[in-house]
Structure formats: C-alpha cells, structure tokens
Coordinates of C-alpha atoms in Angstrom, one line a residue:
M1 CA 86.6 -116.5 17.3
Y2 CA 84.1 -113.9 16.1
S3 CA 81.5 -115.4 13.9
G4 CA 79.5 -112.2 13.5
Y5 CA 76.5 -111.1 15.4
P6 CA 73.5 -113.3 15.9
E7 CA 70.8 -113.1 13.2
S8 CA 68.0 -113.5 15.8
N9 CA 67.2 -112.7 19.3
T10 CA 68.2 -116.2 20.5
P11 CA 69.7 -116.5 23.9
S12 CA 73.5 -116.1 24.0
R13 CA 75.8 -117.8 26.3
S14 CA 77.3 -115.7 29.1
S15 CA 80.2 -116.4 31.2
S16 CA 79.5 -117.0 34.9
T17 CA 83.2 -116.5 35.8
S18 CA 83.5 -112.9 34.6
A19 CA 83.9 -110.3 37.2
H20 CA 81.1 -108.5 35.5
S21 CA 78.8 -111.4 34.8
H22 CA 76.0 -109.9 36.8
H23 CA 75.6 -107.3 34.0
S24 CA 75.1 -110.0 31.3
V25 CA 72.9 -112.6 33.0
G26 CA 69.6 -112.7 31.3
Y27 CA 70.0 -110.1 28.5
G28 CA 69.5 -112.7 25.8
Y29 CA 66.5 -114.1 27.7
R30 CA 64.6 -110.8 28.3
A31 CA 61.2 -110.8 26.6
S32 CA 60.8 -107.4 25.0
I33 CA 57.6 -105.8 23.9
Q34 CA 57.6 -105.3 20.2
G35 CA 58.9 -101.8 19.4
D36 CA 60.2 -101.1 22.9
V37 CA 62.9 -98.7 21.9
P38 CA 63.9 -97.4 25.3
K39 CA 64.4 -100.9 26.7
T40 CA 66.4 -102.2 23.7
V41 CA 68.6 -99.1 23.6
H42 CA 69.2 -99.4 27.3
N43 CA 70.2 -103.1 27.0
L44 CA 72.5 -102.3 24.0
L45 CA 74.2 -99.4 25.9
A46 CA 74.6 -101.6 29.0
S47 CA 76.2 -104.3 26.8
T48 CA 78.6 -101.8 25.3
K49 CA 79.6 -100.6 28.8
Q50 CA 80.1 -104.2 29.8
L51 CA 82.4 -104.7 26.7
Q52 CA 84.6 -101.8 27.9
E53 CA 84.8 -103.3 31.4
V54 CA 85.6 -106.8 30.2
L55 CA 88.3 -105.4 27.9
E56 CA 89.9 -103.6 30.8
D57 CA 89.8 -106.9 32.8
W58 CA 91.3 -108.7 29.8
S59 CA 94.1 -106.2 29.6
F60 CA 95.1 -107.1 33.2
G61 CA 94.7 -110.8 32.7
R62 CA 91.4 -111.0 34.7
A63 CA 89.2 -112.0 31.7
T64 CA 89.7 -114.3 28.8
E65 CA 89.2 -113.8 25.1
T66 CA 86.1 -116.0 25.4
Q67 CA 84.6 -113.6 27.9
V68 CA 85.2 -110.7 25.5
S69 CA 83.7 -112.8 22.7
D70 CA 80.6 -113.5 24.9
V71 CA 80.0 -109.8 25.4
Y72 CA 80.5 -109.1 21.7
V73 CA 77.8 -111.8 20.9
Q74 CA 75.6 -110.1 23.5
I75 CA 76.0 -106.8 21.8
G76 CA 75.0 -108.4 18.5
T77 CA 71.9 -109.7 20.1
E78 CA 71.0 -106.4 21.7
F79 CA 71.9 -104.6 18.4
N80 CA 69.5 -106.8 16.5
A81 CA 66.7 -106.2 19.0
T82 CA 67.3 -102.4 18.8
I83 CA 67.2 -102.5 15.0
A84 CA 63.9 -104.4 15.2
A85 CA 62.4 -102.0 17.8
F86 CA 63.2 -99.0 15.6
A87 CA 61.9 -100.8 12.5
Y88 CA 58.6 -101.5 14.3
H89 CA 58.2 -97.7 14.3
Q90 CA 59.4 -97.5 10.6
I91 CA 62.7 -95.8 11.6
D92 CA 65.6 -96.9 9.4
L93 CA 69.0 -97.6 11.1
S94 CA 70.7 -99.0 8.0
D95 CA 73.6 -96.6 8.4
L96 CA 74.5 -98.4 11.6
H97 CA 74.4 -101.9 10.2
T98 CA 78.2 -101.9 9.9
V99 CA 78.7 -101.2 13.7
P100 CA 79.0 -104.9 14.7
H101 CA 81.4 -105.6 11.9
D102 CA 83.5 -102.5 12.7
M103 CA 83.5 -103.5 16.3
R104 CA 84.5 -107.1 15.5
T105 CA 87.5 -105.8 13.4
V106 CA 88.8 -103.7 16.2
L107 CA 88.3 -106.6 18.7
E108 CA 90.1 -109.1 16.5
Q109 CA 93.1 -106.8 16.1
C110 CA 93.2 -106.0 19.8
L111 CA 92.8 -109.6 21.0
A112 CA 95.5 -110.8 18.6
E113 CA 98.0 -108.8 20.7
D114 CA 99.2 -109.7 24.2
P115 CA 96.7 -108.6 26.9
T116 CA 98.3 -105.5 28.5
P117 CA 96.9 -102.0 29.4
E118 CA 99.1 -100.6 26.6
T119 CA 97.5 -102.9 24.0
L120 CA 94.1 -101.8 25.2
A121 CA 95.1 -98.1 25.1
Q122 CA 96.3 -98.6 21.5
F123 CA 92.9 -100.0 20.3
M124 CA 90.5 -98.2 22.6
P125 CA 90.3 -95.0 20.4
Q126 CA 89.1 -97.1 17.5
L127 CA 86.6 -98.9 19.6
K128 CA 85.3 -95.7 21.1
A129 CA 84.9 -94.3 17.5
V130 CA 82.7 -97.2 16.7
L131 CA 80.7 -96.7 19.9
I132 CA 80.3 -93.0 19.2
K133 CA 79.0 -93.7 15.7
L134 CA 76.4 -96.0 17.3
L135 CA 75.4 -93.5 20.0
R136 CA 75.1 -90.6 17.5
G137 CA 73.1 -92.7 15.2
L138 CA 70.7 -93.6 17.9
K139 CA 70.5 -90.1 19.2
T140 CA 69.6 -88.7 15.8
R141 CA 66.6 -91.0 15.7
Q142 CA 65.4 -90.1 19.3
D143 CA 63.1 -87.3 18.3
T144 CA 61.6 -89.2 15.4
W145 CA 60.9 -92.2 17.6
Q146 CA 59.4 -90.0 20.4
S147 CA 57.0 -88.3 18.0
R148 CA 55.9 -91.6 16.4
A149 CA 55.5 -93.3 19.8
M150 CA 53.3 -90.4 20.9
M151 CA 51.2 -90.7 17.7
A152 CA 50.9 -94.4 18.2
N153 CA 49.5 -93.8 21.7
G154 CA 46.9 -91.4 20.4
A155 CA 48.6 -88.3 21.6
S156 CA 49.5 -85.4 19.4
P157 CA 52.3 -82.9 20.2
R158 CA 49.7 -80.2 20.6
N159 CA 47.5 -81.9 23.2
S160 CA 50.2 -83.9 25.1
R161 CA 50.9 -81.3 27.8

C-alpha cells in the first residue's frame, strides 16, 4: 500500500470522502515560492495533524486505509517541499530523511491490525516519536534559517530592530 513518499512536488490524490478532506484539498497544488520555509513547514505540520485525525477516524471505522495512505503521501509531498525550502537556504536536513520511512513502518504495522481505538493506542506512541523527531529537527534549524533569511533580505542582526 505504501510505495514511499513522492520524489517530486507533483500533485497527490486526496480523498473527497474523508471527514477531514477540507484540510488536504490543494496541498499538492500549492505553488510555493522557492525557499519559503514558513509555508512549507506549516503545510507539513498541517499534514501531520491531519494524519493523526484520519488515524483516529480509521480506528472508529470512519476512514479507510486508502484515506490514511492518501494523507501519508501528502506528508511525503510536504516533506520534500520542506527539505527543498531549507536546502535553498543551504540548511541540511539529512538527519530527518528517515522520517517518511519510519512513519511508513509504523503505519504499515498499525494498519495490518483491526481498526480499533486499542490498536491506535498501541501504535500512537511510535508514531508520536517519529513526529517529535521531525519537530525537533525542524526546531533546531529555526534560528539558522531566520538569520540566513534576514541576511538574504539585506538585513543584519544589528540593524534589524
């Protein structure tokens, strides 16, 4: 079911029947300004939140494995855009490159079980650990990005009051 995350920022399919589809419509189609770190990070974090929501729906039988997969693919697209945005500012995120694979592993194990709240509770700590790794990795680059963005805009930390 999970073929990995997309290699490019091509539009991904999204389910129109999901209770949370309003969150996913258009993410894959958004034109982003090269190096727009805040926008790409926002989109990525919104997709991870959507994953948690669709997994909860799945656990109660209100969402399908396909809908979970769609959100996972969405996260891959947003992840790639985020990597590219940081790379534009010459900020390396290679330590986070395993996040989509780690997430996929947890999702495959979870979705192989019957959809129940207990199943979700069993796998949610592993998923949250992957998400925390992602968040911490992004957070540690925040100051570096901000200082490089200021320099790119012609401002220096001394005269940017």
